[in-house]
Short mmCIF file of C-alpha atoms and ligand atoms in Angstrom, two decimals:
data_model
loop_
_atom_site.label_atom_id
_atom_site.label_comp_id
_atom_site.label_asym_id
_atom_site.label_seq_id
_atom_site.Cartn_x
_atom_site.Cartn_y
_atom_site.Cartn_z
CA MET A 1 -0.02 -0.03 -0.27
CA SER A 2 1.22 3.65 -0.77
CA GLN A 3 2.63 5.67 2.22
CA HIS A 4 -0.19 7.20 4.30
CA ARG A 5 -0.29 10.67 5.34
CA ILE A 6 -1.10 11.39 8.97
CA ALA A 7 -1.55 14.58 10.64
CA TRP A 8 0.20 14.24 13.99
CA LEU A 9 -1.26 16.40 17.04
CA PRO A 10 0.30 15.44 20.24
CA GLY A 11 -0.98 18.19 21.92
CA ASP A 12 0.05 18.99 25.55
CA GLY A 13 0.43 17.59 29.28
CA ILE A 14 1.30 14.20 28.63
CA GLY A 15 -0.21 14.03 24.68
CA PRO A 16 3.35 14.54 23.52
CA GLU A 17 4.90 11.52 25.43
CA VAL A 18 1.74 8.81 24.72
CA CYS A 19 2.00 9.80 20.87
CA ALA A 20 5.87 9.25 21.20
CA ALA A 21 5.00 5.91 22.35
CA ALA A 22 2.67 5.11 19.61
CA ARG A 23 4.91 6.07 17.21
CA VAL A 24 7.80 3.66 18.33
CA VAL A 25 5.08 0.95 17.97
CA LEU A 26 3.90 2.29 14.45
CA ASP A 27 7.39 2.23 13.36
CA ALA A 28 8.25 -1.40 14.87
CA ALA A 29 5.29 -2.59 13.09
CA GLY A 30 6.50 -1.33 9.79
CA PHE A 31 3.56 1.17 9.16
CA ASP A 32 4.43 3.26 6.30
CA ALA A 33 3.41 6.87 6.78
CA VAL A 34 4.69 10.68 6.48
CA TYR A 35 3.67 12.33 9.92
CA LEU A 36 3.19 16.23 9.73
CA ASN A 37 2.88 17.85 12.83
CA GLY A 38 0.43 20.15 13.83
CA ASP A 39 -0.09 23.14 16.41
CA ILE A 40 -3.19 22.44 18.61
CA GLY A 41 -3.22 22.92 22.47
CA TRP A 42 -3.48 25.29 25.23
CA GLU A 43 -0.23 27.27 24.52
CA PHE A 44 -2.05 28.32 21.04
CA TRP A 45 -5.02 29.23 22.92
CA CYS A 46 -2.67 31.58 25.17
CA SER A 47 -0.40 33.09 22.51
CA GLU A 48 -3.04 33.19 19.53
CA GLY A 49 -6.33 32.86 21.15
CA ASP A 50 -6.96 29.76 19.25
CA ALA A 51 -6.22 26.33 20.34
CA LEU A 52 -7.00 24.83 16.87
CA PRO A 53 -5.54 27.54 14.53
CA GLN A 54 -6.45 27.50 10.88
CA ARG A 55 -3.12 26.40 9.74
CA THR A 56 -4.04 23.02 11.69
CA LEU A 57 -7.41 22.78 9.97
CA ASP A 58 -5.75 23.21 6.66
CA LEU A 59 -3.26 20.33 7.64
CA LEU A 60 -6.11 18.05 8.03
CA GLY A 61 -7.38 18.82 4.57
CA LYS A 62 -3.80 17.68 3.34
CA THR A 63 -3.66 14.30 5.22
CA ASP A 64 -5.49 10.85 5.38
CA CYS A 65 -6.23 11.07 8.82
CA ALA A 66 -5.23 12.37 12.11
CA PHE A 67 -3.48 11.19 15.33
CA PHE A 68 -4.34 13.30 18.28
CA GLY A 69 -2.74 13.29 21.88
CA ALA A 70 -4.36 15.31 24.83
CA ILE A 71 -4.92 18.74 25.51
CA THR A 72 -5.50 21.03 28.31
CA SER A 73 -8.99 22.38 28.78
CA LYS A 74 -9.79 25.11 31.89
CA PRO A 75 -13.01 26.70 33.05
CA ALA A 76 -13.93 29.85 30.77
CA SER A 77 -13.12 32.42 33.21
CA GLU A 78 -9.41 30.95 33.81
CA ALA A 79 -8.82 30.42 30.11
CA VAL A 80 -9.72 33.92 29.55
CA ARG A 81 -7.40 35.16 32.19
CA GLU A 82 -4.60 32.94 30.35
CA LEU A 83 -4.58 34.61 27.25
CA ALA A 84 -1.76 36.99 26.13
CA PRO A 85 -2.29 40.69 27.20
CA GLN A 86 -2.94 41.68 23.65
CA LEU A 87 -5.71 39.38 23.15
CA HIS A 88 -7.76 40.50 26.26
CA ASP A 89 -11.03 42.14 25.53
CA ARG A 90 -11.03 40.71 22.13
CA GLY A 91 -14.34 38.37 23.58
CA LEU A 92 -12.52 35.14 22.44
CA THR A 93 -13.98 32.12 24.10
CA TYR A 94 -12.22 28.86 24.77
CA ARG A 95 -13.95 25.76 22.82
CA SER A 96 -12.66 22.09 23.13
CA PRO A 97 -10.42 21.67 19.73
CA ILE A 98 -11.31 18.07 19.79
CA VAL A 99 -15.02 18.89 20.16
CA ARG A 100 -14.58 21.36 17.16
CA MET A 101 -12.67 18.72 14.86
CA ARG A 102 -15.67 16.28 15.57
CA GLN A 103 -18.25 19.02 14.34
CA LEU A 104 -16.35 20.77 11.72
CA LEU A 105 -15.05 17.57 9.89
CA ASP A 106 -18.39 15.90 11.00
CA LEU A 107 -16.80 12.90 12.36
CA TYR A 108 -20.17 11.65 13.27
CA VAL A 109 -18.96 8.49 14.97
CA CYS A 110 -17.35 8.31 18.09
CA LEU A 111 -16.11 4.50 18.38
CA ARG A 112 -15.14 3.36 21.68
CA PRO A 113 -14.21 -0.24 22.19
CA CYS A 114 -13.73 -1.64 25.66
CA ARG A 115 -12.56 -5.36 25.87
CA ALA A 116 -10.89 -6.70 29.11
CA LEU A 117 -7.72 -7.90 27.76
CA PRO A 118 -6.91 -11.40 29.57
CA GLY A 119 -4.27 -10.79 32.31
CA ASN A 120 -4.99 -7.13 33.15
CA PRO A 121 -5.37 -7.14 36.78
CA LEU A 122 -7.33 -4.05 36.36
CA ASN A 123 -10.32 -5.92 34.73
CA TYR A 124 -13.76 -5.40 36.49
CA ARG A 125 -14.59 -8.82 34.99
CA GLU A 126 -13.21 -11.28 32.57
CA ASP A 127 -14.36 -11.60 29.24
CA ILE A 128 -16.20 -8.01 29.11
CA ASP A 129 -15.93 -7.05 24.97
CA LEU A 130 -18.17 -4.12 24.41
CA VAL A 131 -17.94 -1.09 21.88
CA VAL A 132 -19.50 2.12 22.36
CA PHE A 133 -21.09 4.16 19.33
CA ARG A 134 -21.37 7.67 20.70
CA GLU A 135 -23.00 10.50 18.40
CA ASN A 136 -20.28 12.88 17.88
CA THR A 137 -21.58 16.11 16.33
CA GLU A 138 -24.67 17.10 18.08
CA GLY A 139 -26.84 16.76 21.61
CA MET A 140 -25.45 18.52 24.58
CA TYR A 141 -22.28 19.55 22.61
CA ILE A 142 -23.67 22.21 19.96
CA GLY A 143 -22.33 24.91 22.28
CA VAL A 144 -25.76 26.63 22.65
CA GLU A 145 -25.78 27.82 25.95
CA PHE A 146 -26.50 30.82 27.94
CA PRO A 147 -25.32 32.02 31.21
CA LYS A 148 -28.34 34.43 31.38
CA ILE A 149 -31.50 33.50 29.51
CA PRO A 150 -31.84 35.97 26.61
CA GLU A 151 -35.08 37.90 26.65
CA ALA A 152 -36.24 36.64 23.52
CA PHE A 153 -36.63 33.25 24.94
CA ARG A 154 -39.17 34.88 27.47
CA GLU A 155 -41.75 34.55 25.17
CA VAL A 156 -41.92 30.81 25.84
CA ALA A 157 -44.42 30.16 28.92
CA ALA A 158 -42.09 27.31 30.33
CA VAL A 159 -39.00 29.60 30.05
CA ARG A 160 -40.88 32.43 31.94
CA GLN A 161 -41.12 30.08 34.92
CA LEU A 162 -37.06 29.76 35.36
CA PRO A 163 -35.57 31.93 37.99
CA ALA A 164 -34.10 35.05 36.43
CA ASP A 165 -30.17 33.95 37.05
CA ALA A 166 -30.99 30.65 35.60
CA ALA A 167 -28.35 29.38 32.89
CA ILE A 168 -29.48 27.30 30.33
CA SER A 169 -27.88 24.86 27.84
CA ILE A 170 -29.82 23.83 24.52
CA ARG A 171 -29.56 20.28 23.13
CA SER A 172 -30.49 19.48 19.65
CA ILE A 173 -30.99 16.25 18.31
CA THR A 174 -31.68 15.47 14.71
CA PRO A 175 -33.39 12.33 13.14
CA ARG A 176 -30.46 12.58 10.33
CA SER A 177 -27.57 12.11 12.83
CA SER A 178 -29.49 9.49 14.93
CA ARG A 179 -30.13 7.51 12.01
CA ARG A 180 -26.45 7.76 10.91
CA ILE A 181 -24.82 6.59 14.14
CA VAL A 182 -27.48 3.96 14.76
CA GLU A 183 -26.70 2.68 11.06
CA ALA A 184 -23.24 2.72 11.98
CA ALA A 185 -23.55 0.56 15.15
CA PHE A 186 -25.80 -1.95 13.43
CA GLN A 187 -23.16 -2.17 10.08
CA TYR A 188 -20.52 -2.63 12.88
CA ALA A 189 -22.45 -5.33 14.37
CA VAL A 190 -23.04 -7.30 11.25
CA LYS A 191 -19.20 -6.77 10.31
CA HIS A 192 -17.84 -7.99 13.57
CA GLY A 193 -20.38 -11.00 14.20
CA ARG A 194 -22.04 -9.13 16.95
CA ARG A 195 -25.44 -10.46 17.69
CA ARG A 196 -26.78 -7.55 20.09
CA VAL A 197 -27.22 -3.56 19.84
CA THR A 198 -28.49 -1.65 22.83
CA ALA A 199 -29.85 2.00 22.10
CA VAL A 200 -29.47 3.95 25.53
CA HIS A 201 -31.76 7.23 26.00
CA LYS A 202 -33.75 8.94 28.40
CA ALA A 203 -37.09 9.25 26.60
CA ASN A 204 -39.11 9.31 29.61
CA VAL A 205 -37.84 12.46 30.46
CA LEU A 206 -36.13 14.36 27.36
CA ARG A 207 -38.99 13.67 25.59
CA ALA A 208 -38.84 15.64 22.53
CA THR A 209 -34.92 15.27 21.77
CA CYS A 210 -34.40 11.49 23.11
CA GLY A 211 -37.77 10.83 21.36
CA VAL A 212 -36.32 11.59 17.93
CA PHE A 213 -32.92 9.32 18.78
CA LEU A 214 -35.62 6.50 19.99
CA GLU A 215 -37.66 6.73 16.87
CA ALA A 216 -34.61 6.75 14.51
CA ALA A 217 -32.90 4.07 16.45
CA LYS A 218 -36.10 1.84 16.04
CA GLU A 219 -36.38 2.46 12.15
CA VAL A 220 -32.85 1.48 11.90
CA ALA A 221 -32.81 -1.42 13.66
CA ALA A 222 -36.03 -2.87 11.75
CA ARG A 223 -33.95 -3.10 8.83
CA TYR A 224 -31.32 -5.65 10.79
CA PRO A 225 -33.96 -8.36 11.95
CA GLN A 226 -31.01 -10.90 12.31
CA ILE A 227 -29.49 -8.50 15.12
CA GLN A 228 -31.32 -8.71 18.44
CA PHE A 229 -32.04 -5.05 19.33
CA ASP A 230 -33.19 -3.53 22.63
CA THR A 231 -33.46 0.06 24.25
CA ALA A 232 -32.62 1.13 27.79
CA ASN A 233 -32.82 4.09 29.93
CA VAL A 234 -29.36 5.64 30.55
CA ASP A 235 -29.62 5.38 34.33
CA ALA A 236 -30.59 1.86 34.27
CA MET A 237 -27.81 1.13 31.61
CA CYS A 238 -25.43 2.17 34.14
CA MET A 239 -26.79 -0.22 36.56
CA TRP A 240 -27.13 -2.96 34.17
CA LEU A 241 -23.60 -2.64 32.61
CA LEU A 242 -22.09 -2.73 36.34
CA LYS A 243 -24.16 -5.66 36.94
CA ASN A 244 -24.08 -7.84 33.83
CA PRO A 245 -21.37 -6.27 31.68
CA ARG A 246 -20.91 -9.45 29.70
CA ASP A 247 -24.56 -9.18 28.39
CA TYR A 248 -23.71 -6.28 26.26
CA GLU A 249 -21.90 -6.01 22.82
CA VAL A 250 -22.77 -2.90 20.91
CA ILE A 251 -24.03 0.25 22.66
CA VAL A 252 -25.49 3.39 20.58
CA THR A 253 -26.35 6.32 22.25
CA THR A 254 -26.31 10.25 22.10
CA ASN A 255 -23.59 12.68 22.77
CA LEU A 256 -23.24 13.36 26.41
CA PHE A 257 -24.67 9.99 27.44
CA GLY A 258 -21.89 8.42 25.24
CA ASP A 259 -19.05 10.43 26.87
CA ILE A 260 -20.52 9.49 30.35
CA LEU A 261 -21.13 5.89 29.34
CA SER A 262 -17.57 5.35 27.86
CA ASP A 263 -15.74 6.38 31.03
CA LEU A 264 -17.96 3.67 33.06
CA CYS A 265 -17.10 0.98 30.37
CA ALA A 266 -13.55 2.04 30.26
CA GLN A 267 -12.95 1.73 33.91
CA MET A 268 -14.72 -1.91 33.74
CA VAL A 269 -11.53 -2.79 31.52
CA GLY A 270 -8.57 -0.90 33.10
CA GLY A 271 -9.26 2.52 32.98
CA MET A 272 -8.29 5.80 30.85
CA GLY A 273 -5.16 3.43 30.51
CA PHE A 274 -6.75 1.35 28.21
CA ALA A 275 -9.69 3.65 26.53
CA TYR A 276 -9.24 4.84 22.92
CA SER A 277 -11.35 6.45 20.34
CA GLY A 278 -11.94 6.74 16.69
CA ASN A 279 -13.71 9.86 15.84
CA ILE A 280 -14.89 8.77 12.09
CA GLY A 281 -16.65 10.50 9.52
CA GLN A 282 -17.30 9.41 5.96
CA THR A 283 -13.56 10.20 4.27
CA TYR A 284 -11.84 11.70 7.42
CA ALA A 285 -10.75 10.28 10.82
CA VAL A 286 -9.01 11.49 13.93
CA PHE A 287 -8.03 8.66 16.41
CA GLU A 288 -7.16 9.45 20.11
CA PRO A 289 -6.52 7.88 23.41
CA THR A 290 -9.67 8.73 25.11
CA HIS A 291 -7.75 10.40 28.39
CA GLY A 292 -7.17 13.86 29.10
CA SER A 293 -3.75 15.69 29.05
CA ALA A 294 -3.32 14.93 32.96
CA PRO A 295 -0.76 17.74 33.40
CA LYS A 296 0.23 16.44 36.97
CA TYR A 297 1.95 13.35 35.03
CA ALA A 298 3.55 15.58 31.97
CA GLY A 299 6.84 15.04 31.11
CA ARG A 300 7.40 12.35 33.80
CA SER A 301 7.08 9.15 31.43
CA LYS A 302 4.60 7.81 34.11
CA VAL A 303 1.56 7.10 32.34
CA ASN A 304 0.17 4.00 30.57
CA PRO A 305 0.47 4.51 26.84
CA LEU A 306 -1.67 1.68 25.70
CA ALA A 307 -4.70 3.67 25.13
CA SER A 308 -2.68 5.75 22.51
CA ILE A 309 -1.09 2.47 21.09
CA LEU A 310 -4.53 0.95 20.91
CA ALA A 311 -5.63 4.21 18.92
CA ALA A 312 -2.82 3.76 16.74
CA LYS A 313 -3.99 0.34 16.14
CA MET A 314 -7.61 1.63 15.21
CA MET A 315 -6.14 4.08 13.10
CA VAL A 316 -4.05 1.45 11.05
CA GLU A 317 -7.09 -0.67 10.77
CA TRP A 318 -9.13 2.11 9.43
CA LEU A 319 -6.38 2.97 6.73
CA GLY A 320 -6.76 -0.41 5.63
CA GLU A 321 -3.88 -2.12 6.85
CA ALA A 322 -5.63 -4.82 8.77
CA GLU A 323 -2.62 -6.88 9.08
CA ILE A 324 -0.35 -4.50 10.79
CA ALA A 325 -3.18 -3.56 13.03
CA ALA A 326 -3.73 -7.50 14.32
CA ARG A 327 0.06 -7.68 14.94
CA ILE A 328 -0.28 -4.38 17.13
CA GLU A 329 -3.14 -5.72 18.94
CA ARG A 330 -1.47 -9.18 19.37
CA ALA A 331 1.42 -7.45 20.94
CA VAL A 332 -0.39 -5.48 23.24
CA GLU A 333 -2.22 -8.60 24.48
CA ASP A 334 1.27 -10.41 24.95
CA VAL A 335 2.45 -7.41 27.29
CA VAL A 336 -0.50 -7.29 29.18
CA ALA A 337 -0.59 -10.99 29.94
CA ARG A 338 2.83 -11.58 30.75
CA GLY A 339 2.33 -8.71 33.08
CA VAL A 340 6.30 -8.14 33.27
CA VAL A 341 6.36 -4.54 32.22
CA ARG A 342 3.48 -2.58 33.95
CA THR A 343 3.10 0.93 34.62
CA TYR A 344 1.70 2.17 37.98
CA ASP A 345 -1.91 2.37 37.03
CA MET A 346 -1.56 -1.56 36.74
CA GLY A 347 0.78 -2.15 39.94
CA GLY A 348 3.93 -1.82 38.15
CA SER A 349 7.00 0.81 38.26
CA ALA A 350 7.91 1.03 34.41
CA GLY A 351 7.52 4.14 32.52
CA THR A 352 5.59 5.06 29.38
CA MET A 353 8.48 4.37 26.86
CA ASP A 354 9.19 1.03 28.51
CA ILE A 355 5.65 0.00 27.81
CA ALA A 356 6.38 1.06 24.03
CA HIS A 357 9.42 -0.78 23.55
CA ALA A 358 7.94 -3.91 25.22
CA VAL A 359 5.07 -3.78 22.39
CA ALA A 360 7.27 -2.86 19.71
CA GLU A 361 9.78 -5.76 20.75
CA SER A 362 6.83 -8.05 20.61
CA VAL A 363 5.81 -6.70 17.41
CA ALA A 364 9.33 -7.50 16.03
CA ILE A 365 9.65 -10.94 17.57
CA ARG A 366 6.43 -11.87 15.89
CA ASP A 367 8.13 -10.45 12.53
CA ALA A 368 11.00 -12.68 12.89
CA VAL A 369 9.21 -15.60 13.80
CA ARG A 370 7.06 -15.25 10.66
CA ALA A 371 10.18 -14.50 8.23
C1 IPM B 1 -14.09 12.73 25.41
C2 IPM B 1 -13.80 13.95 26.55
C3 IPM B 1 -14.33 15.25 25.69
C4 IPM B 1 -15.93 15.25 25.66
C5 IPM B 1 -13.77 16.34 26.27
C6 IPM B 1 -12.20 16.53 26.48
C7 IPM B 1 -14.28 17.54 25.52
O1 IPM B 1 -14.39 13.72 27.97
O2 IPM B 1 -13.45 12.73 24.50
O3 IPM B 1 -14.85 11.82 26.10
O4 IPM B 1 -16.36 15.26 26.30
O5 IPM B 1 -16.53 14.55 24.48
MG1 MG B 2 -15.24 11.81 28.10
#
């Protein structure tokens, strides 16, 4: 296959070190790519007032996909305080770059696999193997928020009843986005031999928005009679997941519920050191470890890079290099199962790069055996 072009976006905090770890493994696996570095993260917010500068968006337009590490986000007031003096009073507001990339590039699928790797001492139960399909472009993430209720809204009777100092956030759900995320979940189920899809909502309270999602889910499910389909309220789902995690295979849900549920699922298979995501659209995708920038660990080579390495595996797979992806996955499994090289979260004392080298070595040994 031809050389792939990857936008490489390490970001800040622990982003650069987990990205470096992923690169060691990609290189060891013989993945053929050029990596084009892109500016993203807190320092660009402070110096330019934009954590995702236009030049980085242009870079995305010239690459096959992107790999993203992590970036720091701070609450609105703190963000404004940290802006360079000349940028104050410009009315700039900080918005999460990863959320912006998801929306600007219409990366409507957030795919988050959660599998208990054999031998991981952090597994909540063995044999958990589920994937979360999180709608990635709308819902509570549209950024339509008001610290005070706009006067015009007071024409609506229900709004008039709210206290004058209420802040409000608006949630938007469309049939189109609901259909396409549920469709993606069913297609995944068919392709990967999964027997069950569960749509998660809160339609008993969020009647309008979750109503749209649920209707769309039922409509799509009717086209896949061979796949078992069921629905659950998000609160009950949390309970069922902890009670019977092995019963679930594919979970599909709206943006914020997916954000929350995927952390719950991640913790059942080892926590954020194992949680990885593909933000996938029709023609472009951004892969990332799901964890944040963990500033307190930055530069200490302490955190578990397996999330980042698994995100790289998912990227390679999406690019059509199934064989390389499978070898990376087997090497990760091998390192986890042997349990010799472990970061602090797994009870060990190995550093970030020790894990990367152990996985890289395992990939290389497999190459040697095959040759
Ligand atoms: C995630 C993260 C992001 C989100 C944050 C960093 C904006 O929690 O990818 O799950 O809320 O989507
Ligand atoms: Mg999250």
